[in-house]
Amino acid sequence: MGVSLPRKELFDVPEGVIYLDGNSLGVLPKGAAERAQKTITEEWGGQLIKAWNTAGWMALPQVVGDRLADLIGAPAGSVATGDTLSIKVYQALAAALKMRPDRKVILSDNGNFPSDLYMAEGLIKTLDQDYELRTPAPEDVAEAITEEVAVVMLTQVDYRSGRMHDMDAITKRAHEVGAVMIWDLAHSAGAVQVDMAGSNAEFAVGCTYKYLNGGPGAPAFIYVRPDIVKNIEPALSGWLGHDAPFAMELNYRPASATERMRVGTPPILQLGVLQEALKAWDGVDMAELRAASQRLSDLFINEVEARCPMLTLASPRDANARGSQVSFAFEHGYPAMQAIIDRGVIGDFRAPNIMRFGFTPLYLDDADIVAAAEIIEDVMSNEHWREDKYNVRSRVT
Ligand SMILES: *Cc1c(COP(=O)(O)O)cnc(C)c1O
């Protein structure tokens, strides 16, 4: 048995807000501001450069990496932190291609998050060796895993629909044809049970500002399967991935573990905040969290469908085939979401017509879900979204 959920007392959510966007930017953990303040004033301000040793800054990326490893079913030392997820995608992909020099196909799917696909395109251009990126529909991916494929790179949970790939089955299929497997866990870490070690995949990457509540710009992470890490060639061979950064050697010599996937100076302020945020996961049983997430999202679907016939479910109805989010399609989804947000229920909108809601059992309960559905019903049945002010697009949707 894990600690009981939710743990609302650990977070600062504004009064009157029901936050259904923790899949995009998590909420503020209570200890975060104090931790940032301490790092700035006492450590940076008071100890200056000594803080790399005296305040544990140098060890922090690995300490946080080990905590993340635990959350994704990976052994200590197998996860490195830093940079952003897009960079980690690039590194994993570059390393994976090096492992299969005789193959030219990168297989992803057309439901993947654009940045993952853009990074693949950029890498292909840089390498300039006739690599090809294939993006079939998500449901056709398994069949598209052929012996031409060097790397299968997929995001487990679809950012728009919440549809979830079967990690074990796809990894197995990739390995059967000799392809390398990369999983993007952006919408999985802290949302669903992940067993990286059990999956046998070579790489995983993810971010920490979504379900893990690390805050805007929080560092990303990368997992490399321990038995292959010594043969992995880092494409971005920065000094902090070096085996001995302060030896100041003229040539690059990678660190022995996943630390070789680090690049430059770690973001200490953000890492400290993330370390604080991860305390909310202490004692949480991921199976219980997943069960709570499924209960909340099933309840949401039932409540919204009963109240809002104009909305069309755009996520799998089967909770086992979904991550921790539910999407509804609606032609006027953008203004509708603005009107809903204006009434205290925060979700988001993804082009062209998706209204997206995330479920975070650490700080949501059944009463929140019913209250949110009532507000959505009010906006939809009274067509509040027709008001002009909701029809002006912001830069971030
Ligand atoms: C959120 C997300 C990203 C964002 O990448 P950043 O470099 O952190 O901005 C990339 N890929 C996926 C699958 C995501 O869900």
Coordinates of C-alpha atoms and ligand atoms in Angstrom, one line a residue:
M1 CA 0.0 0.0 0.0
G2 CA 1.3 3.4 -0.9
V3 CA 0.4 6.8 0.7
S4 CA -3.2 7.7 0.2
L5 CA -4.1 9.9 -2.8
P6 CA -4.6 12.7 -3.5
R7 CA -1.9 14.6 -1.7
K8 CA -3.3 18.1 -2.3
E9 CA -1.6 19.5 0.8
L10 CA 1.7 19.2 -1.0
F11 CA 0.8 21.6 -3.8
D12 CA -0.2 25.2 -4.2
V13 CA -3.1 25.3 -6.6
P14 CA -4.8 28.7 -6.8
E15 CA -8.2 28.9 -4.9
G16 CA -11.1 28.3 -7.3
V17 CA -9.0 26.5 -9.9
I18 CA -9.6 22.9 -11.0
Y19 CA -6.4 22.1 -12.9
L20 CA -6.8 19.6 -15.7
D21 CA -3.5 20.5 -17.5
G22 CA -0.9 18.8 -15.4
N23 CA -0.1 16.8 -18.5
S24 CA 1.3 19.9 -20.0
L25 CA 2.7 22.0 -17.1
G26 CA 2.5 20.5 -13.6
V27 CA 1.4 22.6 -10.6
L28 CA 3.7 24.3 -8.1
P29 CA 4.9 22.0 -5.3
K30 CA 4.8 23.7 -1.9
G31 CA 8.6 23.4 -1.2
A32 CA 9.7 24.7 -4.6
A33 CA 9.8 28.4 -4.0
E34 CA 11.7 28.0 -0.7
R35 CA 14.1 25.7 -2.4
A36 CA 14.8 28.1 -5.2
Q37 CA 15.2 30.9 -2.7
K38 CA 17.7 28.9 -0.7
T39 CA 19.7 27.9 -3.8
I40 CA 19.8 31.6 -4.9
T41 CA 20.5 33.3 -1.6
E42 CA 22.4 30.9 0.6
E43 CA 24.1 28.7 -2.0
W44 CA 24.8 31.0 -5.0
G45 CA 24.8 34.3 -3.1
G46 CA 26.6 33.0 0.0
Q47 CA 28.9 30.3 -1.2
L48 CA 29.5 31.4 -4.8
I49 CA 31.5 29.0 -6.8
K50 CA 32.3 26.9 -3.8
A51 CA 28.7 25.7 -3.9
W52 CA 29.5 23.2 -6.6
N53 CA 31.1 21.2 -3.8
T54 CA 29.7 22.6 -0.6
A55 CA 26.0 22.6 -1.6
G56 CA 26.2 19.4 -3.6
W57 CA 25.6 21.0 -7.0
M58 CA 28.0 18.7 -8.8
A59 CA 26.2 15.6 -7.6
L60 CA 22.7 16.9 -8.1
P61 CA 22.1 15.9 -11.7
Q62 CA 22.9 12.3 -10.8
V63 CA 21.0 12.3 -7.5
V64 CA 17.9 13.5 -9.3
G65 CA 18.5 11.1 -12.2
D66 CA 18.5 8.2 -9.7
R67 CA 15.1 9.3 -8.3
L68 CA 13.7 9.6 -11.8
A69 CA 15.1 6.1 -12.6
D70 CA 13.1 4.7 -9.8
L71 CA 9.9 6.3 -11.1
I72 CA 10.4 4.7 -14.6
G73 CA 11.5 1.2 -13.4
A74 CA 15.1 1.7 -14.3
P75 CA 18.2 1.0 -12.2
A76 CA 20.3 3.6 -10.4
G77 CA 22.9 5.2 -12.7
S78 CA 21.0 4.5 -15.9
V79 CA 19.3 7.9 -16.2
A80 CA 21.0 11.3 -16.8
T81 CA 19.3 14.7 -16.5
G82 CA 19.7 18.0 -18.2
D83 CA 19.0 20.0 -21.4
T84 CA 15.5 19.8 -22.9
L85 CA 13.6 16.8 -24.2
S86 CA 14.2 17.8 -27.8
I87 CA 17.9 17.6 -27.2
K88 CA 17.6 14.2 -25.5
V89 CA 15.6 12.9 -28.5
Y90 CA 18.4 14.0 -30.8
Q91 CA 21.1 12.4 -28.7
A92 CA 19.2 9.1 -28.4
L93 CA 18.5 9.0 -32.1
A94 CA 22.0 9.8 -33.1
A95 CA 23.4 7.1 -30.7
A96 CA 20.8 4.6 -31.9
L97 CA 21.7 5.2 -35.6
K98 CA 25.4 4.5 -34.9
M99 CA 24.4 1.1 -33.5
R100 CA 22.9 0.1 -36.9
P101 CA 25.3 1.6 -39.5
D102 CA 23.9 -0.6 -42.3
R103 CA 20.3 0.6 -42.0
K104 CA 18.8 3.9 -43.1
V105 CA 15.2 4.1 -41.8
I106 CA 14.0 5.9 -38.7
L107 CA 10.4 4.8 -37.9
S108 CA 8.1 6.9 -35.9
D109 CA 4.4 7.7 -36.3
N110 CA 2.3 10.7 -37.4
G111 CA 0.8 11.1 -34.0
N112 CA 4.2 11.8 -32.5
F113 CA 4.9 15.2 -31.0
P114 CA 6.2 17.5 -33.7
S115 CA 9.5 18.4 -32.0
D116 CA 10.5 14.7 -31.9
L117 CA 9.9 14.5 -35.7
Y118 CA 11.6 17.9 -36.3
M119 CA 14.7 16.7 -34.4
A120 CA 14.8 13.6 -36.5
E121 CA 14.6 15.7 -39.7
G122 CA 17.4 17.9 -38.4
L123 CA 19.6 15.0 -37.6
I124 CA 19.0 13.4 -41.0
K125 CA 20.1 16.7 -42.7
T126 CA 23.2 16.9 -40.5
L127 CA 24.3 13.4 -41.2
D128 CA 23.5 13.8 -44.9
Q129 CA 23.7 10.0 -45.5
D130 CA 20.3 9.3 -47.1
Y131 CA 18.5 8.5 -43.9
E132 CA 14.7 8.4 -44.2
L133 CA 12.0 9.2 -41.6
R134 CA 8.8 7.2 -41.9
T135 CA 5.7 8.2 -40.1
P136 CA 2.8 5.8 -40.6
A137 CA -0.4 6.2 -38.6
P138 CA 0.1 5.0 -35.0
E139 CA -2.0 1.9 -35.5
D140 CA 0.1 0.9 -38.5
V141 CA 3.5 1.2 -36.7
A142 CA 3.8 -2.4 -35.6
E143 CA 3.5 -3.6 -39.2
A144 CA 5.9 -1.0 -40.5
I145 CA 8.7 -2.4 -38.3
T146 CA 10.7 -4.2 -41.0
E147 CA 14.3 -5.2 -41.4
E148 CA 15.1 -1.9 -43.1
V149 CA 14.4 -0.1 -39.9
A150 CA 17.4 1.1 -37.9
V151 CA 15.5 2.7 -35.1
V152 CA 11.9 2.8 -33.9
M153 CA 11.3 6.1 -32.1
L154 CA 7.8 6.5 -30.5
T155 CA 6.1 8.5 -27.8
Q156 CA 4.2 6.0 -25.7
V157 CA 1.2 8.2 -24.9
D158 CA -0.1 10.4 -27.8
Y159 CA -0.1 14.0 -26.8
R160 CA -3.4 14.7 -28.6
S161 CA -5.6 11.7 -28.0
G162 CA -3.9 10.0 -25.0
R163 CA -3.8 6.7 -27.0
M164 CA -1.1 4.5 -25.6
H165 CA 1.3 2.2 -27.5
D166 CA 2.0 -1.2 -26.1
M167 CA 5.5 -0.7 -25.0
D168 CA 6.5 -4.3 -24.5
A169 CA 4.9 -5.6 -27.7
I170 CA 6.4 -2.9 -29.9
T171 CA 9.8 -3.2 -28.3
K172 CA 9.7 -7.0 -28.8
R173 CA 8.8 -6.5 -32.5
A174 CA 11.6 -4.0 -33.0
H175 CA 14.1 -6.3 -31.5
E176 CA 12.9 -9.3 -33.6
V177 CA 13.9 -7.4 -36.7
G178 CA 17.1 -6.1 -35.2
A179 CA 16.0 -2.5 -34.7
V180 CA 16.9 -0.2 -31.8
M181 CA 14.0 1.0 -29.6
I182 CA 13.6 4.6 -28.3
W183 CA 10.6 5.5 -26.1
D184 CA 9.6 9.0 -25.4
L185 CA 8.0 9.1 -22.0
A186 CA 6.9 12.7 -22.0
H187 CA 3.3 11.8 -21.2
S188 CA 4.1 8.6 -19.3
A189 CA 6.5 9.5 -16.5
G190 CA 4.4 10.1 -13.5
A191 CA 1.2 9.2 -15.3
V192 CA 1.4 5.5 -16.0
Q193 CA 3.5 2.6 -14.7
V194 CA 6.7 2.3 -16.7
D195 CA 9.1 -0.6 -16.4
M196 CA 12.1 0.4 -18.5
A197 CA 14.2 -2.5 -17.4
G198 CA 11.4 -5.0 -18.1
S199 CA 10.7 -3.5 -21.5
N200 CA 14.3 -4.2 -22.6
A201 CA 14.3 -1.0 -24.8
E202 CA 17.7 0.6 -25.4
F203 CA 16.7 4.2 -24.8
A204 CA 14.0 6.3 -23.2
V205 CA 13.7 10.1 -22.9
G206 CA 11.3 12.3 -21.2
C207 CA 10.6 15.7 -19.6
T208 CA 9.9 16.6 -16.0
Y209 CA 7.6 19.7 -16.2
K210 CA 4.5 17.7 -17.1
Y211 CA 3.3 15.1 -14.6
L212 CA 6.4 15.4 -12.5
N213 CA 5.8 19.1 -11.6
G214 CA 9.4 20.3 -12.1
G215 CA 8.3 23.7 -13.4
P216 CA 8.7 25.5 -16.7
G217 CA 12.1 24.7 -18.3
A218 CA 12.8 21.8 -15.9
P219 CA 15.5 19.5 -17.1
A220 CA 14.8 16.5 -19.3
F221 CA 16.1 13.0 -18.8
I222 CA 17.5 10.1 -20.8
Y223 CA 17.8 6.4 -20.0
V224 CA 20.3 4.1 -21.6
R225 CA 20.1 0.4 -21.0
P226 CA 23.1 -0.4 -18.8
D227 CA 24.5 -3.2 -20.8
I228 CA 25.0 -1.1 -23.9
V229 CA 26.0 2.2 -22.4
K230 CA 29.7 1.7 -22.7
N231 CA 29.4 1.4 -26.5
I232 CA 27.2 4.4 -27.0
E233 CA 28.8 7.3 -28.9
P234 CA 27.4 10.7 -27.6
A235 CA 26.8 13.0 -30.6
L236 CA 26.9 16.0 -28.3
S237 CA 30.2 15.4 -26.6
G238 CA 30.2 18.2 -24.0
W239 CA 32.6 18.4 -21.1
L240 CA 30.1 17.3 -18.5
G241 CA 29.6 14.0 -20.3
H242 CA 33.4 13.5 -20.1
D243 CA 34.8 10.9 -17.7
A244 CA 36.8 13.5 -15.9
P245 CA 35.6 17.0 -16.7
F246 CA 38.1 18.8 -14.5
A247 CA 41.1 16.9 -15.9
M248 CA 40.7 19.3 -18.8
E249 CA 42.0 16.7 -21.2
L250 CA 42.3 17.8 -24.8
N251 CA 40.3 14.9 -26.1
Y252 CA 36.8 13.6 -25.3
R253 CA 36.6 10.5 -23.3
P254 CA 33.0 9.6 -22.3
A255 CA 31.9 8.9 -18.8
S256 CA 31.3 5.2 -18.1
A257 CA 27.5 5.3 -17.4
T258 CA 24.6 7.2 -18.8
E259 CA 26.3 10.4 -17.5
R260 CA 28.0 10.4 -20.9
M261 CA 24.7 11.7 -22.3
R262 CA 25.1 15.0 -20.4
V263 CA 26.4 18.0 -22.3
G264 CA 27.1 21.2 -20.4
T265 CA 26.6 22.9 -17.1
P266 CA 23.5 21.6 -15.3
P267 CA 20.6 23.9 -14.5
I268 CA 21.0 23.9 -10.8
L269 CA 18.0 26.1 -9.9
Q270 CA 15.7 23.9 -11.9
L271 CA 17.2 20.7 -10.6
G272 CA 16.8 21.8 -7.1
V273 CA 13.1 22.6 -7.7
L274 CA 12.7 19.3 -9.4
Q275 CA 14.3 17.4 -6.5
E276 CA 11.8 19.2 -4.3
A277 CA 8.9 18.3 -6.6
L278 CA 9.8 14.7 -6.7
K279 CA 9.3 14.4 -3.0
A280 CA 5.6 14.3 -3.7
W281 CA 6.2 10.8 -5.2
D282 CA 7.8 9.4 -2.1
G283 CA 5.7 6.4 -0.9
V284 CA 3.4 6.6 -4.0
D285 CA 2.5 3.2 -5.4
M286 CA 2.4 3.6 -9.2
A287 CA -0.2 0.9 -9.6
E288 CA -2.5 2.8 -7.2
L289 CA -1.8 6.0 -9.0
R290 CA -2.6 4.5 -12.3
A291 CA -5.9 3.1 -10.9
A292 CA -6.8 6.5 -9.6
S293 CA -6.0 8.1 -12.9
Q294 CA -8.2 5.6 -14.7
R295 CA -11.1 6.2 -12.3
L296 CA -10.8 10.0 -12.6
S297 CA -10.7 9.9 -16.4
D298 CA -13.5 7.4 -16.7
L299 CA -15.6 9.5 -14.4
F300 CA -14.8 12.6 -16.5
I301 CA -15.8 10.9 -19.8
N302 CA -19.1 9.7 -18.2
E303 CA -19.9 13.1 -16.8
V304 CA -19.0 15.1 -19.9
E305 CA -20.7 12.8 -22.3
A306 CA -23.9 12.8 -20.3
R307 CA -23.9 16.6 -20.1
C308 CA -22.4 17.7 -23.5
P309 CA -23.7 15.8 -26.5
M310 CA -22.0 18.2 -28.8
L311 CA -18.5 17.0 -27.8
T312 CA -17.0 13.9 -29.4
L313 CA -14.7 11.7 -27.5
A314 CA -11.3 11.8 -29.2
S315 CA -9.5 9.4 -26.8
P316 CA -9.7 5.6 -26.5
R317 CA -12.8 4.7 -24.4
D318 CA -10.9 1.8 -22.8
A319 CA -8.9 3.2 -19.9
N320 CA -6.2 0.6 -20.5
A321 CA -5.5 2.0 -24.0
R322 CA -5.2 5.6 -22.7
G323 CA -2.6 7.5 -20.8
S324 CA -3.7 10.0 -18.2
Q325 CA -5.6 12.4 -20.4
V326 CA -8.9 12.7 -22.2
S327 CA -9.6 14.7 -25.3
F328 CA -12.8 15.8 -26.9
A329 CA -13.1 17.1 -30.4
F330 CA -15.3 20.1 -31.0
E331 CA -15.3 22.5 -34.0
H332 CA -15.0 25.5 -31.8
G333 CA -12.6 23.9 -29.4
Y334 CA -10.4 26.9 -29.0
P335 CA -12.9 29.5 -27.9
A336 CA -14.7 26.8 -25.9
M337 CA -11.6 26.0 -23.9
Q338 CA -11.0 29.8 -23.3
A339 CA -14.5 30.1 -21.9
I340 CA -13.9 27.0 -19.7
I341 CA -10.6 28.4 -18.4
D342 CA -12.2 31.7 -17.7
R343 CA -14.6 29.8 -15.3
G344 CA -11.7 28.2 -13.4
V345 CA -11.3 24.8 -15.2
I346 CA -7.9 24.8 -16.9
G347 CA -7.4 22.4 -19.8
D348 CA -5.8 23.2 -23.1
F349 CA -6.4 23.2 -26.9
R350 CA -4.4 21.4 -29.6
A351 CA -5.0 22.2 -33.2
P352 CA -7.1 21.6 -35.1
N353 CA -10.1 20.9 -32.9
I354 CA -8.9 19.0 -29.7
M355 CA -10.0 20.1 -26.2
R356 CA -7.5 18.3 -23.9
F357 CA -7.8 17.5 -20.2
G358 CA -5.2 15.8 -18.0
F359 CA -5.7 13.8 -14.9
T360 CA -3.2 14.0 -12.0
P361 CA -4.2 11.9 -9.0
L362 CA -1.6 13.6 -6.8
Y363 CA -3.9 16.6 -6.6
L364 CA -7.3 15.8 -8.1
D365 CA -10.3 13.9 -6.6
D366 CA -13.7 12.8 -7.8
A367 CA -15.4 16.0 -6.6
D368 CA -13.1 18.1 -8.8
I369 CA -14.0 16.0 -11.8
V370 CA -17.8 16.5 -11.3
A371 CA -17.3 20.2 -10.6
A372 CA -15.3 20.6 -13.8
A373 CA -17.9 18.7 -15.8
E374 CA -20.6 21.1 -14.5
I375 CA -18.6 24.1 -15.7
I376 CA -18.0 22.5 -19.1
E377 CA -21.7 21.8 -19.4
D378 CA -22.5 25.5 -18.6
V379 CA -20.1 26.7 -21.3
M380 CA -21.3 24.2 -23.9
S381 CA -25.0 24.3 -23.4
N382 CA -25.1 28.1 -23.1
E383 CA -22.6 28.6 -25.9
H384 CA -20.5 31.0 -23.8
W385 CA -17.7 30.4 -26.3
R386 CA -19.4 32.6 -28.9
E387 CA -18.3 35.7 -27.0
D388 CA -15.7 37.7 -28.9
K389 CA -13.1 37.7 -26.1
Y390 CA -12.8 33.9 -26.3
N391 CA -12.1 34.0 -30.1
V392 CA -8.7 35.8 -29.9
R393 CA -5.8 33.3 -30.3
S394 CA -2.9 33.6 -27.8
R395 CA 0.6 32.4 -28.7
V396 CA 0.4 29.4 -26.4
T397 CA -2.9 27.5 -26.7
Ligands
LIG1 C1 6.3 18.0 -24.3 C2 7.0 17.2 -25.3 C3 8.2 17.7 -25.9 C4 8.7 19.0 -25.6 O1 10.1 19.0 -25.8 P1 11.0 20.2 -25.1 O2 12.3 20.1 -25.7 O3 11.0 19.9 -23.6 O4 10.3 21.5 -25.3 C5 8.8 16.8 -26.8 N1 8.3 15.6 -27.2 C6 7.1 15.2 -26.6 C7 6.6 13.8 -27.0 C8 6.4 15.9 -25.7 O5 5.3 15.5 -25.2

